[in-house]
Coordinates of C-alpha atoms and ligand atoms in Angstrom, one line a residue:
M240 CA -0.1 0.0 0.0
S241 CA 1.5 3.3 -1.2
T242 CA 2.0 6.2 1.2
I243 CA -0.8 8.5 -0.4
E244 CA -2.8 5.4 -0.1
S245 CA -2.4 4.7 3.3
I246 CA -2.6 8.4 4.6
T247 CA -5.7 9.0 2.6
L248 CA -7.5 5.7 3.9
V249 CA -6.7 6.5 7.6
L250 CA -8.1 10.2 7.2
A251 CA -11.2 9.0 5.6
L252 CA -11.5 6.3 8.3
V253 CA -10.9 8.7 11.2
Y254 CA -13.2 11.2 9.7
S255 CA -16.2 8.5 9.3
I256 CA -15.4 7.5 13.1
S257 CA -15.9 11.2 14.2
L258 CA -19.1 11.5 12.1
L259 CA -20.4 8.4 13.9
Y260 CA -19.3 9.5 17.4
W261 CA -20.7 13.0 16.6
S262 CA -23.9 11.2 15.5
K263 CA -24.1 9.9 19.1
Q264 CA -23.4 6.4 17.8
K265 CA -20.7 5.9 20.5
W266 CA -20.5 2.0 20.3
G267 CA -20.3 2.0 16.7
A268 CA -17.8 4.6 16.8
A269 CA -15.8 2.5 19.3
L270 CA -16.0 -0.6 17.4
C271 CA -14.7 1.0 14.2
G272 CA -11.9 2.9 16.1
A273 CA -10.9 -0.8 17.4
L274 CA -10.9 -2.2 14.0
L275 CA -8.8 0.3 12.8
M276 CA -6.4 0.4 15.5
A277 CA -6.1 -3.6 15.2
A278 CA -5.5 -3.1 11.6
L279 CA -2.8 -0.5 12.2
V280 CA -1.1 -2.7 14.9
I281 CA -1.3 -5.9 13.0
S282 CA 0.3 -4.2 9.9
L283 CA 2.9 -1.9 11.4
H284 CA 3.1 -0.1 8.3
W285 CA 4.5 3.4 9.0
P286 CA 2.6 5.7 6.5
L287 CA -0.8 4.4 8.2
F288 CA 0.6 5.8 11.5
V289 CA 1.6 9.0 9.8
G290 CA -2.0 9.2 8.4
L291 CA -3.3 8.5 12.1
G292 CA -1.1 11.3 13.6
L293 CA -2.2 13.6 10.8
S294 CA -5.8 13.0 11.5
L295 CA -5.6 13.3 15.0
L296 CA -4.1 16.6 14.4
L297 CA -7.0 17.5 12.2
L298 CA -9.7 16.1 14.5
P299 CA -10.5 19.6 15.8
L300 CA -11.0 20.9 12.2
F301 CA -13.3 17.8 11.4
N302 CA -15.4 18.8 14.3
K303 CA -15.4 22.4 13.5
F304 CA -16.4 22.0 10.0
Q305 CA -18.7 18.8 10.2
P306 CA -20.3 18.3 7.8
A307 CA -20.8 21.5 5.9
L308 CA -17.6 22.3 4.2
A309 CA -18.3 22.1 0.4
Q310 CA -20.8 24.1 -1.7
G311 CA -24.1 22.6 -2.7
G312 CA -24.9 20.1 -5.4
V313 CA -25.8 20.5 -9.2
V314 CA -29.6 19.8 -9.6
N315 CA -30.6 20.1 -13.0
G316 CA -27.6 21.9 -14.1
Q317 CA -28.0 24.8 -11.7
R318 CA -25.5 25.0 -8.9
V319 CA -27.6 25.2 -5.8
K320 CA -26.8 26.5 -2.4
G321 CA -26.2 23.2 -0.4
N322 CA -28.4 21.9 2.4
K323 CA -26.3 19.5 4.8
A324 CA -27.0 16.4 3.0
N325 CA -25.7 17.9 -0.5
Q326 CA -22.8 19.6 1.4
L327 CA -21.6 16.4 2.9
K328 CA -22.0 14.6 -0.3
E329 CA -20.2 17.0 -2.5
M330 CA -17.4 17.2 0.0
I331 CA -17.1 13.3 0.2
R332 CA -17.3 13.2 -4.0
H333 CA -14.7 15.9 -4.3
A334 CA -12.3 14.5 -1.5
L335 CA -12.4 11.0 -3.3
A336 CA -12.1 12.5 -6.7
L337 CA -9.0 14.6 -5.6
S338 CA -7.5 11.4 -4.2
M339 CA -8.0 9.6 -7.3
M340 CA -6.3 12.1 -9.0
L341 CA -3.4 11.9 -6.9
V342 CA -3.3 8.2 -7.5
G343 CA -3.3 8.8 -11.1
I344 CA -0.4 11.0 -10.9
Q345 CA 1.6 8.7 -8.8
F346 CA 0.5 5.8 -11.3
A347 CA 1.9 8.0 -14.1
I348 CA 5.1 8.6 -12.4
N349 CA 5.8 5.1 -11.7
A350 CA 4.9 4.1 -15.3
A351 CA 7.2 6.9 -16.8
L352 CA 10.1 5.7 -14.4
L353 CA 9.5 2.1 -15.6
K354 CA 9.5 3.0 -19.3
A355 CA 12.8 4.9 -18.6
E356 CA 14.2 1.9 -16.9
I357 CA 14.7 3.8 -13.7
T358 CA 13.7 1.8 -10.5
P359 CA 10.7 3.9 -9.2
W360 CA 11.1 5.8 -6.2
L361 CA 7.4 5.9 -5.9
V362 CA 5.6 2.8 -5.6
R363 CA 2.5 1.7 -8.0
P364 CA -0.6 2.7 -6.3
D365 CA -2.6 -0.7 -5.7
I366 CA -6.0 1.1 -5.7
G367 CA -5.5 1.7 -9.5
D368 CA -6.6 -1.9 -9.7
A369 CA -10.1 -0.6 -9.0
F370 CA -10.2 0.4 -12.7
L371 CA -9.7 -3.2 -13.9
P372 CA -13.2 -4.8 -13.1
I373 CA -13.0 -7.7 -15.8
A374 CA -9.6 -8.7 -14.1
G375 CA -11.7 -8.5 -10.8
G376 CA -14.5 -10.6 -12.2
I377 CA -12.0 -13.3 -13.3
E378 CA -10.4 -13.4 -9.9
L379 CA -13.5 -13.6 -8.2
K380 CA -14.3 -16.7 -10.4
A381 CA -10.7 -18.1 -9.5
I382 CA -11.3 -17.6 -5.7
L383 CA -14.9 -19.1 -5.9
G384 CA -14.1 -21.7 -8.4
L385 CA -10.4 -22.8 -7.5
G386 CA -9.7 -21.0 -4.3
L387 CA -6.9 -19.4 -6.0
W388 CA -5.9 -15.8 -5.3
D389 CA -4.4 -13.6 -7.7
Q390 CA -0.8 -12.2 -6.9
N391 CA -0.7 -9.5 -9.7
H392 CA -3.8 -7.5 -9.0
P393 CA -5.4 -8.6 -5.8
A394 CA -7.0 -5.2 -5.1
A395 CA -9.2 -5.6 -8.4
A396 CA -11.3 -8.3 -6.6
V397 CA -11.4 -6.7 -3.4
M398 CA -12.7 -3.5 -5.0
L399 CA -14.9 -5.3 -7.0
V400 CA -16.4 -6.9 -3.8
V401 CA -16.5 -3.6 -2.1
V402 CA -18.7 -1.8 -5.0
L403 CA -20.9 -4.8 -5.0
L404 CA -21.5 -4.5 -1.3
T405 CA -22.4 -0.8 -1.4
G406 CA -25.0 -1.8 -4.0
L407 CA -26.2 -4.6 -1.9
L408 CA -26.6 -2.6 1.2
C409 CA -27.4 1.0 -0.1
K410 CA -28.8 1.4 -3.8
R411 CA -26.3 3.0 -6.2
A412 CA -24.8 5.1 -3.2
F413 CA -21.3 4.3 -4.9
C414 CA -22.4 6.3 -7.8
G415 CA -23.9 9.1 -6.0
W416 CA -21.6 9.6 -3.3
A417 CA -18.2 8.3 -4.6
C418 CA -17.5 7.9 -8.3
P419 CA -15.3 10.4 -9.5
L420 CA -16.6 9.7 -13.1
G421 CA -20.1 10.9 -12.3
L422 CA -18.5 14.1 -10.6
A423 CA -16.7 14.8 -13.8
G424 CA -20.0 14.0 -15.8
D425 CA -21.9 16.5 -13.4
Y426 CA -19.3 19.4 -14.2
L427 CA -19.6 18.7 -17.9
Y428 CA -23.1 18.9 -17.6
S429 CA -23.3 22.2 -16.0
L430 CA -20.6 23.6 -18.4
R431 CA -23.1 22.7 -21.1
K432 CA -25.9 24.2 -19.5
R433 CA -24.1 27.5 -19.3
F434 CA -24.0 27.7 -23.3
I435 CA -27.2 25.8 -24.0
K436 CA -29.7 26.4 -21.6
Q437 CA -32.6 24.0 -22.7
E438 CA -32.9 20.7 -21.1
L439 CA -32.8 18.6 -24.2
A440 CA -34.2 15.7 -22.3
P441 CA -34.9 12.7 -24.9
P442 CA -38.5 11.3 -25.1
A443 CA -39.3 8.5 -22.6
W444 CA -39.1 5.6 -25.1
L445 CA -35.6 6.8 -26.4
D446 CA -34.5 7.3 -22.8
W447 CA -35.4 3.5 -22.1
I448 CA -33.6 2.3 -25.0
L449 CA -30.4 4.4 -24.2
R450 CA -30.7 3.1 -20.6
M451 CA -30.5 -0.4 -22.0
I452 CA -27.0 0.2 -23.6
K453 CA -25.5 -0.2 -20.2
Y454 CA -27.0 -3.4 -19.5
L455 CA -25.8 -4.5 -23.0
L456 CA -22.1 -3.6 -22.2
L457 CA -22.5 -5.2 -18.9
A458 CA -23.8 -8.4 -20.3
A459 CA -20.8 -8.4 -22.7
L460 CA -18.3 -8.0 -19.9
V461 CA -20.2 -10.7 -17.7
L462 CA -20.2 -13.2 -20.7
L463 CA -16.6 -12.6 -21.1
V464 CA -15.9 -13.7 -17.5
F465 CA -18.3 -16.6 -17.4
T466 CA -17.2 -18.0 -20.8
M467 CA -13.7 -18.3 -19.9
P468 CA -12.8 -21.6 -18.7
L469 CA -11.9 -22.4 -15.1
A470 CA -9.2 -24.5 -16.0
S471 CA -7.5 -21.7 -18.1
I472 CA -7.7 -19.0 -15.3
P473 CA -4.5 -19.9 -13.5
H474 CA -2.7 -19.8 -17.0
Y475 CA -4.3 -16.3 -17.7
L476 CA -3.5 -15.0 -14.1
D477 CA 0.1 -15.8 -14.7
G478 CA 0.5 -14.6 -18.1
Y479 CA 2.3 -11.5 -19.2
Y480 CA -1.0 -9.6 -20.2
H481 CA -2.5 -9.8 -16.8
K482 CA 0.6 -8.8 -15.2
V483 CA 0.6 -5.3 -16.9
A484 CA -3.4 -5.2 -17.5
D485 CA -3.3 -1.7 -15.6
L486 CA -0.3 -0.5 -18.0
K487 CA -2.7 -1.7 -21.2
M488 CA -5.5 0.1 -19.7
A489 CA -3.7 3.3 -19.3
L490 CA -2.2 2.8 -22.7
F491 CA -5.6 2.5 -24.2
F492 CA -6.6 5.7 -23.0
L493 CA -3.3 7.5 -23.7
S494 CA -3.0 6.3 -27.1
P495 CA -6.5 5.9 -28.4
T496 CA -7.3 4.6 -32.0
A497 CA -9.7 6.5 -34.2
I498 CA -12.5 4.5 -33.3
S499 CA -11.7 4.7 -29.4
L500 CA -11.6 8.6 -30.0
M501 CA -14.8 8.5 -31.5
C502 CA -16.3 6.5 -28.5
F503 CA -14.6 8.8 -26.1
S504 CA -16.0 12.0 -28.0
L505 CA -19.6 10.3 -27.9
I506 CA -19.2 9.4 -24.2
L507 CA -18.3 13.2 -23.6
A508 CA -21.2 14.3 -25.6
I509 CA -23.8 12.3 -23.8
A510 CA -22.5 13.4 -20.3
A511 CA -22.7 16.9 -21.4
W512 CA -26.4 16.6 -23.1
K513 CA -28.2 14.8 -20.1
R514 CA -27.4 15.2 -16.5
Q515 CA -25.8 11.7 -15.4
G516 CA -26.0 10.8 -18.9
F517 CA -22.8 8.7 -18.5
C518 CA -24.0 6.6 -15.4
R519 CA -27.6 6.3 -16.9
Y520 CA -26.9 5.2 -20.7
I521 CA -23.2 3.9 -20.5
C522 CA -21.5 2.7 -17.4
P523 CA -21.6 -1.1 -17.0
Y524 CA -20.4 -0.6 -13.2
G525 CA -24.0 1.5 -13.0
A526 CA -25.7 -1.4 -14.4
L527 CA -24.3 -3.8 -12.2
L528 CA -25.2 -1.6 -9.4
G529 CA -28.5 -0.9 -10.6
L530 CA -29.2 -4.8 -10.7
V531 CA -27.6 -5.5 -7.2
S532 CA -29.4 -2.5 -5.9
F533 CA -33.0 -4.2 -6.3
L534 CA -31.8 -6.2 -3.2
S535 CA -30.8 -3.2 -1.3
P536 CA -32.9 -3.3 2.0
F537 CA -32.7 0.5 2.3
K538 CA -34.8 2.5 -0.3
I539 CA -36.4 5.9 -0.6
R540 CA -39.8 5.4 1.1
R541 CA -42.5 8.1 0.9
T542 CA -45.0 7.9 4.2
T543 CA -48.3 9.0 2.5
E544 CA -49.9 10.2 5.7
Q545 CA -47.0 12.7 6.3
C546 CA -47.0 13.9 2.7
L547 CA -48.7 17.0 2.0
I548 CA -50.5 15.2 -1.1
E549 CA -52.4 12.6 0.8
G550 CA -52.0 14.2 4.2
K551 CA -53.2 17.7 3.5
G552 CA -54.8 17.2 0.2
M553 CA -52.1 19.9 -1.4
K554 CA -50.2 19.7 -4.5
C555 CA -46.5 18.9 -4.2
D556 CA -44.0 17.3 -6.4
K557 CA -40.8 18.9 -4.9
C558 CA -39.2 15.5 -4.3
T559 CA -39.8 14.7 -8.0
R560 CA -38.2 17.8 -9.2
A561 CA -35.3 17.5 -7.2
C562 CA -34.4 13.9 -8.4
P563 CA -31.3 14.0 -11.1
A564 CA -32.3 10.6 -12.1
N565 CA -35.8 11.8 -13.1
I566 CA -37.6 9.4 -11.1
I567 CA -41.2 10.1 -10.2
V568 CA -41.0 10.2 -6.6
H569 CA -44.5 12.0 -5.5
T570 CA -46.6 9.0 -6.7
Q571 CA -44.9 6.1 -5.3
T572 CA -44.5 4.7 -1.8
T573 CA -41.2 2.9 -2.4
I574 CA -38.4 4.1 -4.7
R575 CA -37.2 0.6 -6.4
S576 CA -35.8 2.2 -9.6
D577 CA -32.4 1.0 -10.5
E578 CA -31.3 4.5 -11.3
C579 CA -31.7 5.9 -7.9
Q580 CA -28.5 6.8 -6.6
A581 CA -29.6 7.5 -2.7
C582 CA -28.3 10.9 -3.4
M583 CA -31.1 11.9 -0.9
N584 CA -31.9 15.1 -3.0
C585 CA -35.5 14.4 -2.7
I586 CA -35.5 14.0 0.9
S587 CA -33.7 17.3 1.4
A588 CA -36.2 19.2 -1.0
C589 CA -39.2 17.7 0.8
P590 CA -41.0 20.3 3.0
K591 CA -42.3 17.6 5.3
K592 CA -39.3 15.9 7.0
E593 CA -41.5 12.9 8.1
A594 CA -42.8 12.1 4.8
L595 CA -39.4 10.7 3.1
H596 CA -36.9 8.6 4.3
F597 CA -34.0 6.2 3.3
S598 CA -35.3 3.1 5.1
T599 CA -35.9 -0.4 5.2
R600 CA -39.5 -2.0 5.2
W601 CA -39.2 -2.5 8.9
G602 CA -38.6 1.1 9.6
M603 CA -34.9 1.3 10.3
V604 CA -33.9 4.7 8.7
M605 CA -30.4 5.8 7.5
S606 CA -29.6 9.5 7.7
Y607 CA -27.4 11.2 5.3
R608 CA -24.4 10.8 7.9
G609 CA -25.3 7.2 8.4
L610 CA -25.1 6.7 4.6
T611 CA -21.7 8.6 4.5
V612 CA -20.2 6.4 7.2
L613 CA -21.4 3.3 5.9
V614 CA -19.9 4.2 2.2
L615 CA -16.8 5.3 3.6
M616 CA -16.4 2.3 5.9
L617 CA -16.9 -0.2 2.9
L618 CA -14.7 1.8 0.8
F619 CA -11.8 2.0 3.2
M620 CA -12.2 -0.6 6.0
I621 CA -12.3 -3.4 3.7
P622 CA -9.4 -2.5 1.6
L623 CA -7.4 -1.9 5.1
W624 CA -8.2 -5.6 6.2
A625 CA -7.3 -7.0 2.7
Y626 CA -4.1 -5.3 3.0
V627 CA -3.6 -6.6 6.6
G628 CA -4.4 -10.0 5.5
G629 CA -2.2 -9.9 2.5
F630 CA -4.8 -9.6 -0.1
W631 CA -4.2 -6.1 -1.4
H632 CA -0.6 -5.3 -2.4
S633 CA 0.7 -6.7 -5.9
E634 CA 3.4 -9.2 -5.8
T635 CA 4.6 -8.5 -9.5
P636 CA 8.3 -8.0 -9.3
T637 CA 9.2 -4.4 -10.6
E638 CA 12.0 -5.8 -12.9
I639 CA 9.2 -8.0 -14.7
R640 CA 6.9 -4.7 -15.0
M641 CA 10.1 -3.0 -16.4
M642 CA 10.7 -5.4 -18.9
L643 CA 7.2 -5.7 -20.1
I644 CA 6.5 -2.2 -20.4
Q645 CA 9.1 -2.0 -23.1
H646 CA 6.9 -4.5 -25.3
L647 CA 3.5 -3.2 -24.3
N648 CA 2.2 -2.9 -27.7
S649 CA 3.1 -6.7 -28.5
I650 CA 1.5 -8.1 -25.5
G651 CA -1.8 -9.8 -26.1
H652 CA -4.2 -12.0 -24.1
Ligands
SF4_844 S1 -35.3 9.1 -5.8 FE1 -34.3 10.5 -4.3 S2 -32.3 9.4 -3.6 FE2 -33.0 8.4 -5.5 S3 -31.9 9.4 -7.1 FE3 -33.8 10.5 -6.9 S4 -33.4 12.2 -5.6 FE4 -31.9 10.9 -5.6
SF4_845 S1 -41.7 16.7 -1.5 FE1 -42.3 15.7 0.3 S2 -44.5 16.4 0.8 FE2 -43.8 16.9 -1.5 S3 -44.8 15.2 -2.5 FE3 -42.7 14.7 -2.2 S4 -42.7 13.6 -0.3 FE4 -44.9 14.6 -0.4

């Protein structure tokens, strides 16, 4: 685990624990604190202790600014003055995007040094394997079918499990609260709205057809993993292609062909055209989370007796108008949609605080703080324990990567 990863990880975990503590969940905070300390002591990895020291110094700041730090979110292209849920969500999204940017820089420096045949003084960030979902799927198949753990990109399988768990527990909260690509899409969309004010929403039939694209892409990826014979997986995991799958992925984006350039342009155009266009139409991860999220016990639920419509006989559709995913909230009692990102914009917009909740059918309500803590714990505590257990760090020797990066173009499956 690299120094940047370690420090980011401990800062995020201490912040989550402090949120739990300030939300009066003292036992939860104590348990999470104990898990964190145990992982630190077992690992004895010095950057984790630097992160701990730094976060202890920052604790008074966390307290002073919890949780209202950032500006409000982007709703229908307008940057709105934020309420607490939006502020916290935007802060988390920006902090995670910033840390991913640092990871990208670290990865690029490491790769450039390898290419120049200089032993890297900056280690490869293992978290970059989160961008290898196919490798993660193949690794999971190897773990489940053969009991075999990959030694080259083990973090890919760990991060796939983390993302699936977020979907299973709290809808597509990963898309709404963590994904840096979704944030980039939001900025692109608001930039477009500055110059072209119209919404340009597609008709419902076209929207439905476009939404199916991401499921087709997901089906193609799942088919790829499922049709790979189990017996051939050890050979694949030990092959040159898998050892440099991260570098091949980087090369794909850095030296695009004419066709991939056209695809990128189309993706950017879709993201600028429609709010959450990339997540809604293209992203196979979004499709996977959309499917898994049907199983999530937590959903947006409307208590009709409290709602202004049934309770007071008034007209109201503020929740629907606030929804960035175009879900009709004000006529439903439970939002089961695969597009719901648990962003809580509808709850924030509702004038009757008891009318809308993110809750289970048996009445357990999750606040925006609770959701933040859950998402951060899943995103950081599981990788920390994977690291402690030896299921995180790549064991590919630097010399092998240095040799392979010189022949990247000729390495195939
Ligand atoms: S239904 Fe509510 S939580 Fe779900 S996407 Fe719409 S605004 Fe966000
Ligand atoms: S915003 Fe609140 S009160 Fe208005 S329709 Fe939605 S749930 Fe009911």
